[in-house]
Short mmCIF file of C-alpha atoms and ligand atoms in Angstrom, two decimals:
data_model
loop_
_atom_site.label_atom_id
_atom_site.label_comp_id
_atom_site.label_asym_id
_atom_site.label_seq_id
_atom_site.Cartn_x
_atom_site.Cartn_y
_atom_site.Cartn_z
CA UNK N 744 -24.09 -8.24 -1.01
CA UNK N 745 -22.45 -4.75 -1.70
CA UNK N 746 -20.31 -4.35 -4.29
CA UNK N 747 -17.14 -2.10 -4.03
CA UNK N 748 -14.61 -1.16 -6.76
CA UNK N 749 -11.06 -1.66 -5.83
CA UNK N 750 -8.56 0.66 -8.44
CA UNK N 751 -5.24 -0.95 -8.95
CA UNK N 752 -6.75 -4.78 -7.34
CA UNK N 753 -4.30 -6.70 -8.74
CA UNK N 754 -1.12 -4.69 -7.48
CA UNK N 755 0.50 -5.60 -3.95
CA UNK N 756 -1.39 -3.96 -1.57
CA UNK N 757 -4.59 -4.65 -3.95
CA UNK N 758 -4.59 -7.95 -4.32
CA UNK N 759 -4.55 -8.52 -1.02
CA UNK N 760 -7.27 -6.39 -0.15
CA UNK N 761 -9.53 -7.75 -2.82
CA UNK N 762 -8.91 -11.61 -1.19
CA UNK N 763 -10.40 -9.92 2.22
CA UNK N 764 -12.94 -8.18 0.87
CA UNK N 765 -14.19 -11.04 -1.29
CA UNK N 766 -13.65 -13.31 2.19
CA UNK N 767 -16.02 -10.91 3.99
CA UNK N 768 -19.21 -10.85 1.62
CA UNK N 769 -18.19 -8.13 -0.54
CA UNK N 770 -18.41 -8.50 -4.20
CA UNK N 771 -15.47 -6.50 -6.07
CA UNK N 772 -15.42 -5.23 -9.50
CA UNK N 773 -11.21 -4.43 -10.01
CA UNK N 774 -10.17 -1.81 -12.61
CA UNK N 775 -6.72 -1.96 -13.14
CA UNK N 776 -3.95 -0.85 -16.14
CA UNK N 777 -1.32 -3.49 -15.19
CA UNK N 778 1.14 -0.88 -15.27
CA UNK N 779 2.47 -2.33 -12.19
CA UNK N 780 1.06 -5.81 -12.08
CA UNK N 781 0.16 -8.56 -14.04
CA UNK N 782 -3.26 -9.83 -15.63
CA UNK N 783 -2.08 -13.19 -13.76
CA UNK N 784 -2.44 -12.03 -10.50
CA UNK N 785 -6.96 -12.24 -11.38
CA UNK N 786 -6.69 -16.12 -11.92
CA UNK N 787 -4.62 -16.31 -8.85
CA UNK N 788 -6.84 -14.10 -7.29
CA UNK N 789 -10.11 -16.56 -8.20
CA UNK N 790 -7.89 -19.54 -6.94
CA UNK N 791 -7.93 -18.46 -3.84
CA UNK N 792 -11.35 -17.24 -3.73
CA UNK N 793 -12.92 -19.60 -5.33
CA UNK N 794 -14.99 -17.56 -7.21
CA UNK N 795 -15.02 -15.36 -10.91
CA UNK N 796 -13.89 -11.68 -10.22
CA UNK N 797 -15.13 -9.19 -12.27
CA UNK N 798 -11.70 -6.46 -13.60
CA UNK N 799 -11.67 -4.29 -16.63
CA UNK N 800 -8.52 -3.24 -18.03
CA UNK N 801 -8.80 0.29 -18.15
CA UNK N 802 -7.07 3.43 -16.95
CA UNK N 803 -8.76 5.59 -14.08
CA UNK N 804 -7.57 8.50 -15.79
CA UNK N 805 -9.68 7.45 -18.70
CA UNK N 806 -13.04 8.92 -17.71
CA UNK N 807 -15.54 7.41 -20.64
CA UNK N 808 -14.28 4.39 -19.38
CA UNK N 809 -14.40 4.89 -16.38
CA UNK N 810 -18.27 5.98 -16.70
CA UNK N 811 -18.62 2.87 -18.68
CA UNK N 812 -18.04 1.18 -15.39
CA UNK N 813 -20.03 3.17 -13.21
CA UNK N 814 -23.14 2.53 -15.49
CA UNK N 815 -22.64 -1.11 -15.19
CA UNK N 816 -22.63 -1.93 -11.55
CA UNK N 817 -23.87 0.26 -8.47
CA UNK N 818 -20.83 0.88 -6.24
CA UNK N 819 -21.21 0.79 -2.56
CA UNK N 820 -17.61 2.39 -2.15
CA UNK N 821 -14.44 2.81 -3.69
CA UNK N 822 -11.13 1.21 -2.36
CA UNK N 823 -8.02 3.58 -4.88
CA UNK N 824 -4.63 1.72 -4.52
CA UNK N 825 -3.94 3.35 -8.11
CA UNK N 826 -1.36 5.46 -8.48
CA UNK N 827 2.31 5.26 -9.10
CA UNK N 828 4.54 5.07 -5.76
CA UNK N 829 8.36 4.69 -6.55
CA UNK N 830 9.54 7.94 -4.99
CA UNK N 831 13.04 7.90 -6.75
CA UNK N 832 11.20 7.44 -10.06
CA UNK N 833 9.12 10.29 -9.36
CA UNK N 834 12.03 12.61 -8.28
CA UNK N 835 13.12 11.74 -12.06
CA UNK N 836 10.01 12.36 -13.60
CA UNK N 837 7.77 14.80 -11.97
CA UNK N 838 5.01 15.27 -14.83
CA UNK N 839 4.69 11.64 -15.05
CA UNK N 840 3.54 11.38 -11.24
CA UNK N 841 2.06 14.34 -10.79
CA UNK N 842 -0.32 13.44 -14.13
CA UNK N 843 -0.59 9.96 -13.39
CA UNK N 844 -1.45 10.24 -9.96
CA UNK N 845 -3.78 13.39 -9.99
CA UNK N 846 -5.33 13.32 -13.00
CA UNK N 847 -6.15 9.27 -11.73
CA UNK N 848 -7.76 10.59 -8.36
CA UNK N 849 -9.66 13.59 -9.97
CA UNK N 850 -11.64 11.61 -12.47
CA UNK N 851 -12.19 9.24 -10.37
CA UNK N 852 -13.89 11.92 -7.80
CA UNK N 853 -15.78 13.61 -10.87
CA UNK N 854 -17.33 10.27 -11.81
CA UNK N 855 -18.23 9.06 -7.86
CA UNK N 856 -20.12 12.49 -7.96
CA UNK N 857 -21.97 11.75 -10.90
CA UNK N 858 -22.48 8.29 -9.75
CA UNK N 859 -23.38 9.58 -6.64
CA UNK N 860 -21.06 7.37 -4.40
CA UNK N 861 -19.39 8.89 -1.72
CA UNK N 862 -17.58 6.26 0.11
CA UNK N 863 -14.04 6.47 -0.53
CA UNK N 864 -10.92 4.69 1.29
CA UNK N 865 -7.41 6.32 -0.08
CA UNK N 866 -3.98 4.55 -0.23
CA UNK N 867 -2.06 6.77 1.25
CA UNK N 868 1.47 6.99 2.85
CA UNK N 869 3.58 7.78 5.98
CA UNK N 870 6.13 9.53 3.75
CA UNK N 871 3.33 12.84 4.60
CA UNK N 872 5.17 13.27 7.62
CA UNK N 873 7.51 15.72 8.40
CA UNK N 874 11.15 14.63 9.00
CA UNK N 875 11.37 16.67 12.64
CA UNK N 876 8.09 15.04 14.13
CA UNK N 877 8.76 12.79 16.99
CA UNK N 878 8.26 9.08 17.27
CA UNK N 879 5.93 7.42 16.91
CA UNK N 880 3.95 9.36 14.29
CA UNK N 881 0.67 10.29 15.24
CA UNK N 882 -2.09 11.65 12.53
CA UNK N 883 -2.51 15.15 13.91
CA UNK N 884 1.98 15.40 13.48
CA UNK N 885 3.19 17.93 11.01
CA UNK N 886 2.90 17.24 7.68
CA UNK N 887 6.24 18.04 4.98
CA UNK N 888 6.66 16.27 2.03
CA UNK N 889 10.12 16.22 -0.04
CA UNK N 890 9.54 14.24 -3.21
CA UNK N 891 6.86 14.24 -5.80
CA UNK N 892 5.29 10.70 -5.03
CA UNK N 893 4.89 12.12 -1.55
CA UNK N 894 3.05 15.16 -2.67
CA UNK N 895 0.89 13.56 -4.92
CA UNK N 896 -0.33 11.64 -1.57
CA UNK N 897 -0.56 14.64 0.61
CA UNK N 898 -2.34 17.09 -2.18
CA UNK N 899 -4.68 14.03 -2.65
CA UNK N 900 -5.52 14.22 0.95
CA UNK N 901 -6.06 18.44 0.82
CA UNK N 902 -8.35 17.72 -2.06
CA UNK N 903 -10.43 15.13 0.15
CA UNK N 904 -10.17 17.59 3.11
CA UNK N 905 -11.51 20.58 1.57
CA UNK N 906 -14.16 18.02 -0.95
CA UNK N 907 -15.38 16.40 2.28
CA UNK N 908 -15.83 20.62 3.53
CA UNK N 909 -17.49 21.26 1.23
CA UNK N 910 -20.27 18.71 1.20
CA UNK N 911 -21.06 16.37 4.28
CA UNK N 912 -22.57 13.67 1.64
CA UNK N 913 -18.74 12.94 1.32
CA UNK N 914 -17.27 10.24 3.63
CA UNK N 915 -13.49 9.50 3.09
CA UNK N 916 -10.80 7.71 5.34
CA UNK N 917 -6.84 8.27 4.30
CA UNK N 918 -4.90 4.95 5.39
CA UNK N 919 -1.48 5.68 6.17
CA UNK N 920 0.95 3.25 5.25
CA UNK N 921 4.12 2.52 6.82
CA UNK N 922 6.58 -0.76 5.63
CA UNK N 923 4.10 -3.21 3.77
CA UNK N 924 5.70 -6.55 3.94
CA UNK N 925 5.20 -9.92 3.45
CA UNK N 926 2.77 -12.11 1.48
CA UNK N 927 -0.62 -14.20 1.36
CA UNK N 928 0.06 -17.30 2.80
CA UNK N 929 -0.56 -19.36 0.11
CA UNK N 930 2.61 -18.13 -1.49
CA UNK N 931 0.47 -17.65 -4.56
CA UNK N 932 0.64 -13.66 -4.92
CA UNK N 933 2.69 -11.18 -3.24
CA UNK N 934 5.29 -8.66 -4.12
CA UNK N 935 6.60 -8.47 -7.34
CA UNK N 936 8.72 -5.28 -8.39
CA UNK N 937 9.46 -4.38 -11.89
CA UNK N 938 13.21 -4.49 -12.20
CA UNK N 939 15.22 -3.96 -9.75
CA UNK N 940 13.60 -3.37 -6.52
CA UNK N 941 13.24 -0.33 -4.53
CA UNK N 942 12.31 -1.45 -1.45
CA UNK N 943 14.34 -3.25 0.84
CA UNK N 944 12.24 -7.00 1.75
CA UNK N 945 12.24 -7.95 -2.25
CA UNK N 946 16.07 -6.83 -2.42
CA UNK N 947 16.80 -9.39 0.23
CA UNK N 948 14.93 -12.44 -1.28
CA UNK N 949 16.42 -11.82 -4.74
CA UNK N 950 19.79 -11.86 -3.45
CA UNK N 951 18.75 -14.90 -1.02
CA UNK N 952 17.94 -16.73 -4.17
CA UNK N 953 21.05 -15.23 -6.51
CA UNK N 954 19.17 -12.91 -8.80
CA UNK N 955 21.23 -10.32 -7.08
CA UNK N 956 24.11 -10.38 -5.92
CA UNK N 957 24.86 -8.25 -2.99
CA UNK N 958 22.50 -6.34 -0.43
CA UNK N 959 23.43 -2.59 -0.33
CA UNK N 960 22.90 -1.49 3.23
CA UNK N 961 22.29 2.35 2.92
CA UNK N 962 23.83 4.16 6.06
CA UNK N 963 25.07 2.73 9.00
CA UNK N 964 25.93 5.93 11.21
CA UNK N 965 22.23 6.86 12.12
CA UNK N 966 21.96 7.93 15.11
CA UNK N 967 20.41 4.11 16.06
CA UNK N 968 21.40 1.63 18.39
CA UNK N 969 22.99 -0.62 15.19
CA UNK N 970 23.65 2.65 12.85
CA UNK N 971 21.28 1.36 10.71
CA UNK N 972 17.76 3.23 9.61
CA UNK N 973 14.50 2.16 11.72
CA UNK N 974 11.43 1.41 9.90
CA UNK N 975 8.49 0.43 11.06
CA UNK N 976 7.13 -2.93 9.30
CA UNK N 977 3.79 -3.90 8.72
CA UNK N 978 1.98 -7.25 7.39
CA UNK N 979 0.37 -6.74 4.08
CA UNK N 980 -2.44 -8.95 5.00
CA UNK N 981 -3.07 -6.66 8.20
CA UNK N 982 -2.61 -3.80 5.70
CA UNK N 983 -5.70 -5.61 4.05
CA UNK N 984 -7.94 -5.89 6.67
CA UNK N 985 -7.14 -1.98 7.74
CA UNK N 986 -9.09 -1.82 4.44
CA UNK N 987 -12.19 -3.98 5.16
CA UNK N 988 -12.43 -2.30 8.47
CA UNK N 989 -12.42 1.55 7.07
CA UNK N 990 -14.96 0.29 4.10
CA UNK N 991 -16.81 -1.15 6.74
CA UNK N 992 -16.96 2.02 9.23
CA UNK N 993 -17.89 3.91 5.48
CA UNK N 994 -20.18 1.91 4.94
CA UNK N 995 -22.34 1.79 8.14
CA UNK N 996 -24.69 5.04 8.08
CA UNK N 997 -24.69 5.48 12.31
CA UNK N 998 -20.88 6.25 12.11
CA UNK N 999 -20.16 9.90 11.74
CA UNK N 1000 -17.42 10.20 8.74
CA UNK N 1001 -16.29 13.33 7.32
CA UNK N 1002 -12.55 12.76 5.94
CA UNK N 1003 -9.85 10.86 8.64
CA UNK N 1004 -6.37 9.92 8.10
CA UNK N 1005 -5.23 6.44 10.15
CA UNK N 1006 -1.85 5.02 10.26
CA UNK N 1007 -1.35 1.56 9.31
CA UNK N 1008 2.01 0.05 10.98
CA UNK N 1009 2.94 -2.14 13.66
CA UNK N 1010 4.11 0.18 16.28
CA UNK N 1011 7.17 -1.48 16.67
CA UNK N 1012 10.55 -0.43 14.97
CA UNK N 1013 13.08 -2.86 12.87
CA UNK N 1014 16.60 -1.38 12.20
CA UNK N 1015 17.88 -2.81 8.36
CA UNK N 1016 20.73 -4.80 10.18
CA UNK N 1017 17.28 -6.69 12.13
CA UNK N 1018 15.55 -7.50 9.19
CA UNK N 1019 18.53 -9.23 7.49
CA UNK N 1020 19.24 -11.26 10.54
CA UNK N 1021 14.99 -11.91 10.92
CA UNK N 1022 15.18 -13.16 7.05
CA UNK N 1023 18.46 -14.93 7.56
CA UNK N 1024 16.47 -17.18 10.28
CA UNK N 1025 13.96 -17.95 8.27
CA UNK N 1026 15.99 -18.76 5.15
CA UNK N 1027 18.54 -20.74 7.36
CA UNK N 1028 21.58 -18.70 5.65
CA UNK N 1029 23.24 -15.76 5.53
CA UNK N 1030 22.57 -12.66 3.65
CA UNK N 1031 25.63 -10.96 1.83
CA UNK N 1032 25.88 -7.16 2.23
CA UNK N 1033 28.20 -4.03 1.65
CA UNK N 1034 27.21 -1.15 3.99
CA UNK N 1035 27.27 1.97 1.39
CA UNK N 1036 26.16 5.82 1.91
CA UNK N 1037 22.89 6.69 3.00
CA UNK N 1038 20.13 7.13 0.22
CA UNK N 1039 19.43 10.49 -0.10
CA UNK N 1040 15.72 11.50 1.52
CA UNK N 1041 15.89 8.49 3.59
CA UNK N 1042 14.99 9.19 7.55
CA UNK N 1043 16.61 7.72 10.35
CA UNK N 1044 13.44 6.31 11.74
CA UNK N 1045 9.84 6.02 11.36
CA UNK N 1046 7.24 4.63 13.42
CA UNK N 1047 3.82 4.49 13.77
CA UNK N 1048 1.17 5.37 16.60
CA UNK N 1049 -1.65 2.97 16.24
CA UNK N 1050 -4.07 4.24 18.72
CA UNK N 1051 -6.86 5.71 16.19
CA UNK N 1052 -6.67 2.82 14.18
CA UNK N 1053 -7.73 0.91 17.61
CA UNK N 1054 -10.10 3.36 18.22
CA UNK N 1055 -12.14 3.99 14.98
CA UNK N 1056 -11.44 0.71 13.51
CA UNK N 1057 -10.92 -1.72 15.63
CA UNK N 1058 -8.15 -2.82 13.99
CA UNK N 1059 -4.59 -4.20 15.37
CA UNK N 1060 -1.49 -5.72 13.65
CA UNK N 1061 -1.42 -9.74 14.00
CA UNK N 1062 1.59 -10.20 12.54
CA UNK N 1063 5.24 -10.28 13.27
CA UNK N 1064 8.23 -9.68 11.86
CA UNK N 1065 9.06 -13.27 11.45
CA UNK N 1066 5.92 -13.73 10.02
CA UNK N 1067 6.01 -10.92 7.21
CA UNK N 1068 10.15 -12.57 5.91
CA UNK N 1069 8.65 -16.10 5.84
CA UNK N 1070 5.41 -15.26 3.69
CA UNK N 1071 7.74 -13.00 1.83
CA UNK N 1072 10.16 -15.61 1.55
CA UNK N 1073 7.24 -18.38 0.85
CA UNK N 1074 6.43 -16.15 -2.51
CA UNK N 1075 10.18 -15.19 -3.43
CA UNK N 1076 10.85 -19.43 -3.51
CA UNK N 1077 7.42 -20.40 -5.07
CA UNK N 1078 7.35 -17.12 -7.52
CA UNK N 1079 11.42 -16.54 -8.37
CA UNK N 1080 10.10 -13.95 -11.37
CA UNK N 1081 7.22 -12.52 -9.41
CA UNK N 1082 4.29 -12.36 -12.17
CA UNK N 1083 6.54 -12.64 -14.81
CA UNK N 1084 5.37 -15.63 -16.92
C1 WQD T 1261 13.55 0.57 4.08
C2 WQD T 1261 14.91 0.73 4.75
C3 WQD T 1261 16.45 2.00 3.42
C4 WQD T 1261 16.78 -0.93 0.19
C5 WQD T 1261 9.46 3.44 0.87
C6 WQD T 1261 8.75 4.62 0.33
C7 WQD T 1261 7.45 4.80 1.03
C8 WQD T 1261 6.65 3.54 0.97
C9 WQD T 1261 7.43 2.35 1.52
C10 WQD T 1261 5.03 3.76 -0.75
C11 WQD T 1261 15.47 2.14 4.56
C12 WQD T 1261 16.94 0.56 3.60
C13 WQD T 1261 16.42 -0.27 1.35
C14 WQD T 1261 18.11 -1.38 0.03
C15 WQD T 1261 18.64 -0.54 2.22
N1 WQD T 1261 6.24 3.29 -0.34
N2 WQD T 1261 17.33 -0.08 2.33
N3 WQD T 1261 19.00 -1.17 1.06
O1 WQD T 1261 12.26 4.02 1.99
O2 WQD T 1261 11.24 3.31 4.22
O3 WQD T 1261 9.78 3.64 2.22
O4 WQD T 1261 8.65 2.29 0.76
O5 WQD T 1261 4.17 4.27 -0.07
O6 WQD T 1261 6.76 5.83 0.38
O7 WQD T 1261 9.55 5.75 0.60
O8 WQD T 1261 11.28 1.69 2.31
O9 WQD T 1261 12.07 -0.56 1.72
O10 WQD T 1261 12.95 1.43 0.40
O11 WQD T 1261 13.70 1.07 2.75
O12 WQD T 1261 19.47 -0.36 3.12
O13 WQD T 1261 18.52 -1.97 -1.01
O14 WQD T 1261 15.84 -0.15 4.12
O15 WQD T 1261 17.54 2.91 3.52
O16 WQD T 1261 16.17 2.49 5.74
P1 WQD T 1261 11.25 3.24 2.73
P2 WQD T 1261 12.50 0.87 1.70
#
């Protein structure tokens, strides 16, 4: 059974990666700081697995520790999800992303070349693409990046570009993401912000169950058949196979892998004004909301091609919309404080 060490497993996207992995023969080691999660989410993790998992609380920045790690088990390859991603926050504090978030994927690098593991899938983000592409976004599309959590994902991806140049031992794969939503089935983990959320599914199921009051609806004079922005919304559990499948292509020797960026999204569109009325259905209520200005940096629309990720990985979104509001709304009712205890 290989063995694969998943950075930030018991985050959002992480958690539910480490559940498919672990449901496809892989054994996972998790390294994680909790400085977006919650030590809880490993014994709801081995609930659902029905087995131990191995995580050390340690910072990937922290290289002795790190190394401490890498002595102990013999990585097949590397799944990072660490890194900080509120792009606000990082507008507010450059250093602390920039640091964070390079100094996190550098080390990590040094000590897979020491280790001598080369397999590497990287969490990274649709907000790489320029604002004046057209839709849907396809991986070859020009490339602009207007915040610091959005650089810190598209230097990453230079550094694996030019690493992967260098030396054809290297074999990375860039995931894309577009609009993760929803939750593991089991209502047991999924989303859970600290503070007030950012994004826009938890900000609808706290007001749905009267932490907040009032949905802010950021624009509605895009140029969109409501006014309201299109995003394009994607299951986190298909966001979690996307991984398997990339570690898997890694992994298998006869497939020729230098460094490859894939989108991960559903291909279809949902304007804001959609997803209130999609959550309102499936919470059998309505949703109260103020339109307000738009939030600055925000684009009208974004939307994934999917094509490579049929191509190299086999891989295609199962899920709907309606699906990703009633897991989401599954975990908001089971979990009304996330991880909090
Ligand atoms: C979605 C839509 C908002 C909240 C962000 C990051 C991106 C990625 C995914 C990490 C937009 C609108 C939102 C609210 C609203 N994260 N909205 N009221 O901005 O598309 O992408 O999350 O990789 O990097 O930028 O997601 O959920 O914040 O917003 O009207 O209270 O909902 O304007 O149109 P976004 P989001």
């Amino acid at each position: 059974m290989k063995t694969i060490l998943v950075t930030g497993g018991t985050g959002y996207i992480g958690s539910h990666t480490v559940l498919e992995l672990l449901d496809n023969n892989y054994n996972v080691v998790i390294v994680d700081n909790f400085s977006n999660s919650s030590p809880i989410v490993k014994n709801a993790l081995e609930k659902l697995a029905g087995r131990k998992i191995i995580l050390y609380n340690i910072d990937i920045c922290d290289k002795k520790a790190l190394e401490q790690i890498f002595k102990k088990h013999s990585f097949s390859g590397i799944i990072n999800f660490s890194s900080y991603k509120a792009v606000g926050e990082s507008v507010a504090l450059p250093l602390k992303y920039y640091n964070n978030n390079m100094k996190g994927i550098l080390t990590l690098l040094e000590v897979m070349e020491n280790y001598k593991v080369f397999n590497l899938v990287f969490s990274s983000s649709a907000t790489v693409y320029a604002e004046d592409n057209e839709m849907p976004l396809v991986e070859n599309d020009k490339l602009s990046t207007d915040n610091p959590y959005a650089r810190t994902k598209l230097m990453t991806e230079e550094i694996l570009q030019d690493v992967a140049d260098a030396d054809c031992k290297w074999r990375f794969i860039a995931l894309r993401y577009f609009n993760p939503l929803g939750a593991h089935k089991s209502g047991e983990i999924g989303e859970s912000p600290n503070g007030i959320p950012n994004n826009l599914a938890p900000f609808i199921t706290q007001v749905a169950i009267g932490k907040i009051k009032q949905l802010s609806v950021f624009g509605a004079d895009y140029n969109t058949p409501d006014g309201t922005a299109i995003r394009d919304y994607v299951h986190v559990n298909d966001l979690a196979t996307g991984h398997k499948l990339a570690l898997d292509l890694l992994l298998n020797t006869d497939a020729a892998v230098s460094f490859e960026t894939i989108n991960l999204g559903s291909g279809k569109g949902y304007s804001v004004l959609e997803v209130i009325s999609e959550f309102e259905k499936v919470i059998e209520r309505k949703i109260p909301y103020h339109i307000t200005a738009r939030r600055t940096g925000d684009m009208e629309q974004s939307l994934a091609d999917i094509t490579k990720a049929a191509q190299l990985l086999d891989w295609r979104p199962r899920y709907q919309l309606s699906d990703m509001c009633e897991d989401s709304w599954r975990w908001q009712t089971r979990h009304p404080d996330g991880y909090k205890q």
